[in-house]
Short mmCIF file of C-alpha atoms in Angstrom, two decimals:
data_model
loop_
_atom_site.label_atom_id
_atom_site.label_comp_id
_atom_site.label_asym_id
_atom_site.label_seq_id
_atom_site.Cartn_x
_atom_site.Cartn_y
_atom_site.Cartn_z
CA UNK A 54 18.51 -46.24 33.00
CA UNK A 55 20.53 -45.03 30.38
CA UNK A 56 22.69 -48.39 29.81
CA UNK A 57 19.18 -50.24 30.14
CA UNK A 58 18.11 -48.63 27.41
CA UNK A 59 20.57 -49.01 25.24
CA UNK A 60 20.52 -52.34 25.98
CA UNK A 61 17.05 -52.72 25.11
CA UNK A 62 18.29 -51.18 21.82
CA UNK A 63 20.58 -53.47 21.00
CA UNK A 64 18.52 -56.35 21.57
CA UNK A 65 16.42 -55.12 18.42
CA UNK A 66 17.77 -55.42 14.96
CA UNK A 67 19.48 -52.48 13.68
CA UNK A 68 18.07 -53.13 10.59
CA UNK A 69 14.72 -52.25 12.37
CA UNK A 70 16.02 -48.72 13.56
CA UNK A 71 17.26 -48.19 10.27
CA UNK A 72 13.38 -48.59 8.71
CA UNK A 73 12.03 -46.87 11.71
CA UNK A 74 14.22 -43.56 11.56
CA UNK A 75 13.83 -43.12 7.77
CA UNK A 76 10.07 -43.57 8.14
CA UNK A 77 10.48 -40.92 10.89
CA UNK A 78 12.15 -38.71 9.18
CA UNK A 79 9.75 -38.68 5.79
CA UNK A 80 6.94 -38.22 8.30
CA UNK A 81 8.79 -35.35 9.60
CA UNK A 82 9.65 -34.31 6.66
CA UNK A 83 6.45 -34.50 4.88
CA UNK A 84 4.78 -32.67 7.86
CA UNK A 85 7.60 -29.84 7.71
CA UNK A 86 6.34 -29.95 3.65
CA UNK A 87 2.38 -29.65 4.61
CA UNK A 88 2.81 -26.45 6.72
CA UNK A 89 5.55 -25.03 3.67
CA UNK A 90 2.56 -25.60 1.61
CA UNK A 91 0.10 -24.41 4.05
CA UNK A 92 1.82 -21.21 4.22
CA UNK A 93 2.94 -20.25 0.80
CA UNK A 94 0.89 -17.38 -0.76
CA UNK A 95 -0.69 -18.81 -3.88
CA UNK A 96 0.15 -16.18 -6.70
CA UNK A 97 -2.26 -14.68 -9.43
CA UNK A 98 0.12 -13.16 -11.49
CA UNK A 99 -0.83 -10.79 -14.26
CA UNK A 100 2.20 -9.27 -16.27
CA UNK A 101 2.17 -7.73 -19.93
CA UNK A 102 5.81 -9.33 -21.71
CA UNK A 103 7.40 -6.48 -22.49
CA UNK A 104 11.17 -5.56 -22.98
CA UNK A 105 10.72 -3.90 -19.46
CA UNK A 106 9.84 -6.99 -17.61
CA UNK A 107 10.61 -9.69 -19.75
CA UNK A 108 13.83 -11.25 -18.34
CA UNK A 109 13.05 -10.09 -14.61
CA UNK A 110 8.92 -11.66 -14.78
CA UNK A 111 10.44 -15.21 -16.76
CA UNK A 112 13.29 -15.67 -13.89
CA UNK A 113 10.28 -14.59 -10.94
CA UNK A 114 8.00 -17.61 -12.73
CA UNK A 115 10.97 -20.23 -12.86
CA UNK A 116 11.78 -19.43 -8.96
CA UNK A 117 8.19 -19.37 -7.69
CA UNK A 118 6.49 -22.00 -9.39
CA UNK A 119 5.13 -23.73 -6.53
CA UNK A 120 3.50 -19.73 -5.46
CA UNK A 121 1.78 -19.48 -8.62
CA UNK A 122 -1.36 -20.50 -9.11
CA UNK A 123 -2.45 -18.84 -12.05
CA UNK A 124 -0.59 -16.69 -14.72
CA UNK A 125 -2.83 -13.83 -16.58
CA UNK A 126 -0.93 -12.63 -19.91
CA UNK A 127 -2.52 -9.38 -20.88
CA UNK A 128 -3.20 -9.08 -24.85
CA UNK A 129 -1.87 -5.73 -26.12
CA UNK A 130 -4.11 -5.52 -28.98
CA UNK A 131 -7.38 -6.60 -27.14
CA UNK A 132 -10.52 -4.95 -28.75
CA UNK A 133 -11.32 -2.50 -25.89
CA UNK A 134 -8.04 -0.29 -26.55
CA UNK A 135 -9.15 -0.34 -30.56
CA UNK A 136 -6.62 -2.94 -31.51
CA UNK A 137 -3.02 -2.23 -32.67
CA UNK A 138 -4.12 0.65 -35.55
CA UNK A 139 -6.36 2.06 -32.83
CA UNK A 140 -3.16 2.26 -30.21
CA UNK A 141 -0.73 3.28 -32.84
CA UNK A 142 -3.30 6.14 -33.79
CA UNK A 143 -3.81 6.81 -30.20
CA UNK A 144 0.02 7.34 -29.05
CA UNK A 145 0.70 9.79 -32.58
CA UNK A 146 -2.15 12.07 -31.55
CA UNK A 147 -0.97 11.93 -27.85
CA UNK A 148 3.05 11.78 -28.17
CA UNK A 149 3.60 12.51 -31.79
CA UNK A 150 5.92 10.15 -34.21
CA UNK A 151 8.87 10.54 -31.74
CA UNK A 152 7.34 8.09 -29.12
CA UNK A 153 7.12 5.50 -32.28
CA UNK A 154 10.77 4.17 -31.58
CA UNK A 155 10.05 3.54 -27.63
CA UNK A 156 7.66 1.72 -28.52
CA UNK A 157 9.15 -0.34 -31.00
CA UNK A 158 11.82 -1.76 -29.14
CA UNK A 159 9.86 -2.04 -25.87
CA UNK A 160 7.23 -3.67 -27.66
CA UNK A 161 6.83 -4.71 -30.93
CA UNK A 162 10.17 -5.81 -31.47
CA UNK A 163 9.93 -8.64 -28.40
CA UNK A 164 6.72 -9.60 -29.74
CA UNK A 165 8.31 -10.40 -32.72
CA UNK A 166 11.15 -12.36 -31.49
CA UNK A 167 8.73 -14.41 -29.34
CA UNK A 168 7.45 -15.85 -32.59
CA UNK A 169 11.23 -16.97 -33.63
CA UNK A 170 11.80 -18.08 -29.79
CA UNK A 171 11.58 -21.62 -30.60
CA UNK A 172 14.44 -21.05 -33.80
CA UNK A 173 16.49 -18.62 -31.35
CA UNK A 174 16.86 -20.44 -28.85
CA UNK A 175 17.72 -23.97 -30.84
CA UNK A 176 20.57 -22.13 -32.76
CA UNK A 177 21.78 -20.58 -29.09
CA UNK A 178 21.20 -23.17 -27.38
CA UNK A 179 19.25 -21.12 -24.79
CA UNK A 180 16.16 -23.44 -24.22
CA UNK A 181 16.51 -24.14 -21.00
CA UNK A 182 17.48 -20.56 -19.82
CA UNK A 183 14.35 -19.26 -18.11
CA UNK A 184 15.00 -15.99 -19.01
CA UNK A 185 15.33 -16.72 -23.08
CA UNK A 186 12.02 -18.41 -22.79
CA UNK A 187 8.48 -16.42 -23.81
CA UNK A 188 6.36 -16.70 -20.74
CA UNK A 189 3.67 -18.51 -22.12
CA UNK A 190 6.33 -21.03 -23.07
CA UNK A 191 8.09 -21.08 -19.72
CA UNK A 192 4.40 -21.55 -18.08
CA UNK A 193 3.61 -24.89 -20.41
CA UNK A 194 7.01 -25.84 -19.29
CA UNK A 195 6.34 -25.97 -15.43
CA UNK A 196 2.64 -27.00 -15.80
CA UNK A 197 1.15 -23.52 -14.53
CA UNK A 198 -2.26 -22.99 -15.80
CA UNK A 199 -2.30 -19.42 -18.08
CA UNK A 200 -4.54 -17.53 -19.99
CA UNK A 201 -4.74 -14.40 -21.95
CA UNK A 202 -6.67 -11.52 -20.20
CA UNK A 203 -8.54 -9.37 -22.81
CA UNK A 204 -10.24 -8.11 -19.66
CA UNK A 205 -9.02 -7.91 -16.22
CA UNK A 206 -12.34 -7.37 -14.32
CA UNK A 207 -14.50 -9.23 -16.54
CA UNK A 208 -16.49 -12.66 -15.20
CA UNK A 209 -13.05 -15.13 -17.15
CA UNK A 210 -10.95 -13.39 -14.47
CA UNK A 211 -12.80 -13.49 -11.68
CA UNK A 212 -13.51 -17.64 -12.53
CA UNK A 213 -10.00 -17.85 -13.09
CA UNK A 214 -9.17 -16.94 -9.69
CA UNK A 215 -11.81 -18.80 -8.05
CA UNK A 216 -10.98 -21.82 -9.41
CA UNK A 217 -7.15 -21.88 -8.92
CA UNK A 218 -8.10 -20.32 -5.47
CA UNK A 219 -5.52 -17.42 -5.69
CA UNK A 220 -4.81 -15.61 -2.29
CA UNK A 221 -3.41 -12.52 -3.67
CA UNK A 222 -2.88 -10.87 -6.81
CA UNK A 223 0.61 -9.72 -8.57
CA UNK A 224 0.67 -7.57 -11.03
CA UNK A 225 4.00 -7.07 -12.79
CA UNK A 226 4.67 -4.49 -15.69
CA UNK A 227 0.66 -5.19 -16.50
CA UNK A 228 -1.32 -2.67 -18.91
CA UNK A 229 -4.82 -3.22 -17.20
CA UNK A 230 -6.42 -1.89 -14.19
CA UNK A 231 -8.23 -3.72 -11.82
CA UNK A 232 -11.09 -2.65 -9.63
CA UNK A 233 -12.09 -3.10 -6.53
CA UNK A 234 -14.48 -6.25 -7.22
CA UNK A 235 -11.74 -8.01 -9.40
CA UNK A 236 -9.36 -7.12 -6.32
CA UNK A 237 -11.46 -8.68 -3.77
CA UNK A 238 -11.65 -11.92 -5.61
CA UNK A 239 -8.23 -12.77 -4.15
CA UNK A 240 -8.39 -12.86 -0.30
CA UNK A 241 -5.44 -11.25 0.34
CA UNK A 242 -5.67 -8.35 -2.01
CA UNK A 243 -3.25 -7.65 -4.57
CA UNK A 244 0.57 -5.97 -5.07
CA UNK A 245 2.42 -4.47 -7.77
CA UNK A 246 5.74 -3.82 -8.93
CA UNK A 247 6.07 -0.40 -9.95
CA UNK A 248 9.60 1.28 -11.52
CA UNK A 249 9.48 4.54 -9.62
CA UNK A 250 9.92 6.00 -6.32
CA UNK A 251 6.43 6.33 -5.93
CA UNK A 252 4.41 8.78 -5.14
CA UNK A 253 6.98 10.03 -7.69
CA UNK A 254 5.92 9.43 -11.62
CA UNK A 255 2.64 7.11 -11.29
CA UNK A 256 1.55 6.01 -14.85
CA UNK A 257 2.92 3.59 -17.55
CA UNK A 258 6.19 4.74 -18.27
CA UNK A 259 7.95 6.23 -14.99
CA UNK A 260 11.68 5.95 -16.06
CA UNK A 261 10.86 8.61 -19.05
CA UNK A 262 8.82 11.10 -16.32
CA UNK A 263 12.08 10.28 -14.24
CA UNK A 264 14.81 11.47 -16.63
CA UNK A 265 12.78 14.54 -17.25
CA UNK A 266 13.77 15.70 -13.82
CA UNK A 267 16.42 18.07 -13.52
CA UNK A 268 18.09 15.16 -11.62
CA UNK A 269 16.76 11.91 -12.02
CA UNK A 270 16.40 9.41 -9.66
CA UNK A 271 15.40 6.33 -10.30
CA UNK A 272 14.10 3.27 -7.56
CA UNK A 273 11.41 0.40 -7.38
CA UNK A 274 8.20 0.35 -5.23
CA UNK A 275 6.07 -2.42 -4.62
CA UNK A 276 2.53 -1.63 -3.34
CA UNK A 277 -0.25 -2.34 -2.23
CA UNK A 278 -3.10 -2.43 -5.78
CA UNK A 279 -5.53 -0.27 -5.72
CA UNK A 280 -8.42 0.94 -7.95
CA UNK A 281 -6.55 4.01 -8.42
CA UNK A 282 -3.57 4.08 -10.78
CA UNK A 283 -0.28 3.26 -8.66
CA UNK A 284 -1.55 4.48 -5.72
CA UNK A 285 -2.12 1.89 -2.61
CA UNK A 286 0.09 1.20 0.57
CA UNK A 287 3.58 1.08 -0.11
CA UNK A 288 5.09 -2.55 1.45
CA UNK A 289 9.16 -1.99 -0.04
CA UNK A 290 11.02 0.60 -1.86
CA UNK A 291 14.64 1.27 -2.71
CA UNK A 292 16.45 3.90 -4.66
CA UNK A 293 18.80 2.28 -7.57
CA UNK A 294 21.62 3.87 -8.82
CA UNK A 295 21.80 4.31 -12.69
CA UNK A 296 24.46 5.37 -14.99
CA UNK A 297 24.29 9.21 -16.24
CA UNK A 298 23.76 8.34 -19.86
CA UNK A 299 20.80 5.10 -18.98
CA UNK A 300 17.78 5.32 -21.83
CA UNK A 301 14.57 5.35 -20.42
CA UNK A 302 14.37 2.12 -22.11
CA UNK A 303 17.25 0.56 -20.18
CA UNK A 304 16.19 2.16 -16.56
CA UNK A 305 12.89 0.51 -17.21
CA UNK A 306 14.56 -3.25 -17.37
CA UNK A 307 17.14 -2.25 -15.00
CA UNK A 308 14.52 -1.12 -12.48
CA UNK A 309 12.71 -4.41 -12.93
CA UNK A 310 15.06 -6.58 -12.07
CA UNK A 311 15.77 -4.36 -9.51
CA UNK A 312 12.72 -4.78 -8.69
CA UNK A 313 12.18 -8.62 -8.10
CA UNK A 314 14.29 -9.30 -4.76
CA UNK A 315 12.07 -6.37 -3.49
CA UNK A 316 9.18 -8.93 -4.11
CA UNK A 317 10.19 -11.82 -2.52
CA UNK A 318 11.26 -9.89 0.67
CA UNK A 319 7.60 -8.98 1.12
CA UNK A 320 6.03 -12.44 -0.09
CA UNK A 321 8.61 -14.10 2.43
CA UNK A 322 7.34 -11.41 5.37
CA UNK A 323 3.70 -12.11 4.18
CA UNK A 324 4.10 -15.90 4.61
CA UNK A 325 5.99 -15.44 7.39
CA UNK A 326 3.10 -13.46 8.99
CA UNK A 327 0.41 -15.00 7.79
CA UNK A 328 -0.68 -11.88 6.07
CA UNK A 329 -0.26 -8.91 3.39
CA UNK A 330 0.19 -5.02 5.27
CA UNK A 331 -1.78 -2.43 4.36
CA UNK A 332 1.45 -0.91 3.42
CA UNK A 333 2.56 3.27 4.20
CA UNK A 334 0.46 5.41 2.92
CA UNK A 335 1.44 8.41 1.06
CA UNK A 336 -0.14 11.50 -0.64
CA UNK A 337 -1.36 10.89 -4.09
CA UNK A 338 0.41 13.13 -6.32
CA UNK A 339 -0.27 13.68 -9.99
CA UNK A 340 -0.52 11.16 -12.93
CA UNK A 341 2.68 11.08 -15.32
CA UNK A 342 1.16 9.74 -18.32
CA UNK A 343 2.45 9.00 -22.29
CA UNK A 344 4.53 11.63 -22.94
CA UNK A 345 3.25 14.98 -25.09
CA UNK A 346 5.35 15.95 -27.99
CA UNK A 347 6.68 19.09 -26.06
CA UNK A 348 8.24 16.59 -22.92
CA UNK A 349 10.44 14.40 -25.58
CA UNK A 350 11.83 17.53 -26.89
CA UNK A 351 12.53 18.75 -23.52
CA UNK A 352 14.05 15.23 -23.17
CA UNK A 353 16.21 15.80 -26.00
CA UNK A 354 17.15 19.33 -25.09
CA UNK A 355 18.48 17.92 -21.90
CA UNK A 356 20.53 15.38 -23.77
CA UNK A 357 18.46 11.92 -22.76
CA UNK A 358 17.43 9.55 -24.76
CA UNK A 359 14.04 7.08 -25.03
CA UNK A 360 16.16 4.18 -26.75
CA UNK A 361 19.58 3.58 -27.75
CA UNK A 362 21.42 0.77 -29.96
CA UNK A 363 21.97 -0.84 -27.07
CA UNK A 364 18.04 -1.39 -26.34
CA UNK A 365 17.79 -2.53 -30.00
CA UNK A 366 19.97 -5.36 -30.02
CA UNK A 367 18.68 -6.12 -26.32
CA UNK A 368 14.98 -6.54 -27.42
CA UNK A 369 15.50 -8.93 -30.53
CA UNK A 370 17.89 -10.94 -28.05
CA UNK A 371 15.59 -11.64 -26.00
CA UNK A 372 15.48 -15.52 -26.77
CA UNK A 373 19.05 -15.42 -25.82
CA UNK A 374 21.06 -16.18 -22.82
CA UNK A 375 21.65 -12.92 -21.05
#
């Protein structure tokens, strides 16, 4: 049987096999392609670009373009949080001028340097570096659609997920907070990326909370979202090492690029399953929120800092390889 065969074989053209088996394998292959596709999570992502998160959210785009369906870019001065004056006046009666310089270089200094991106990166020669690239930039690039989000649970949002039919929702280093109807627009829920060990230091800037400690320790949790601040299922944490003399600045980008191998392990195990975990819950402990004027001098009593020179020259080089 085996010699008949092959001598039925050879009686063909081998030209014939040779159109036969390629036509094979791109069926094959296109089939292996279909279920890829079939299974890949399609990603809402909704990040604020921020020193933080900048470098760690452009390289997470670039390497999971064909997961995103949607990018969300959250505008810092959107009317509901009283504009820029209203948030300057906002964080001096909270926090007091000393808070002025973390935000600065976390802040307003990348926005700036996103308006000279395009001059940056020409000079550098950085314009095909993912990471030197503004987000919005990088998105136009790869063809993903984007918006800015002036409101995260208003009707645009909800549309905007419906009609790029997102499965689940990403939020990461993002200054709004969604509830539970906005949540349940994505079937799969939603996750974030958090720069704490939570339950440990919920709120908007953990890495400060952290170094107020009498010994820090610093890690990255990503979660389950949940209408409550920082506070659904926990899916992956680890605890990351730091130097002694880190800025709560530098811990926060440090932490978030920490933080994005973390997310593809659980994306990969949620494809891989078919579905999103409910995650381990934990107790709730209490908020950690913008600092009062009495933590930052504790802070400097104990010898820490919010920014250094360092996080200066790091934030208006943004545009720049890294």
């Amino acid at each position: 049987m085996v010699n008949r065969g092959y001598l039925m074989r050879s009686s063909i053209p081998r030209a014939f096999f040779r159109r036969t088996d390629i036509r094979l394998v791109g069926k094959c292959s296109r089939e292996k392609n279909l279920v890829a596709e079939k299974a890949r999570l399609r990603i809402a992502l909704f990040t604020l670009e921020a020193l933080p998160n900048a470098r760690a959210v452009r390289r997470f785009v670039a390497d999971n373009a064909a997961r995103i369906a949607f990018v969300g870019l959250s505008d810092p001065e959107r009317p509901s949080t009283g504009g820029l004056t209203g948030q300057v006046r906002r964080h001096l009666g909270r926090s007091g001028p000393g808070f002025l310089p973390y935000l600065a270089v976390n802040f307003g200094l990348p926005d700036l340097a996103r308006g000279l991106a395009p001059a940056t990166q020409a000079l550098a020669g950085s314009r095909d570096v993912p990471e030197a690239t503004p987000l919005r930039t990088l998105c136009r690039r790869l063809g993903l659609p984007h918006a800015t989000i002036t409101d995260v649970n208003g009707p645009e949002t909800t549309g905007h997920l419906r009609q790029h039919r997102a499965d689940l929702i990403l939020s990461f280093h993002f200054d709004q907070i969604f509830d539970a109807a906005t949540l349940a627009a994505a079937p799969g829920g939603g996750l974030n990326v958090h720069p704490s060990l939570l339950p440990r230091h919920r709120g908007p800037v953990p890495t400060l909370h952290a170094l107020l400690d009498e010994t820090p320790q610093f890690g990255v949790t990503v979660h389950r979202l949940a209408p409550e601040i920082d506070a659904g299922g926990i899916l992956a944490q680890e605890t990351v090492a730091l130097p002694p003399d880190v800025t709560a600045s530098r811990a926060a980008v440090l932490l978030h690029e920490a933080g994005r191998p973390l997310l593809e392990r659980v994306l990969v195990e949620a494809e891989r399953s078919g579905a999103l975990p409910e995650g381990r819950r934990v107790p709730v402990l209490p908020y950690c929120g913008f600092p009062s004027p009495a933590q930052l001098r504790d802070l400097k009593r104990r010898g820490r800092r919010l920014v250094d020179a360092g996080d200066l020259r790091e934030a208006l080089s943004l545009s720049l390889k890294p």
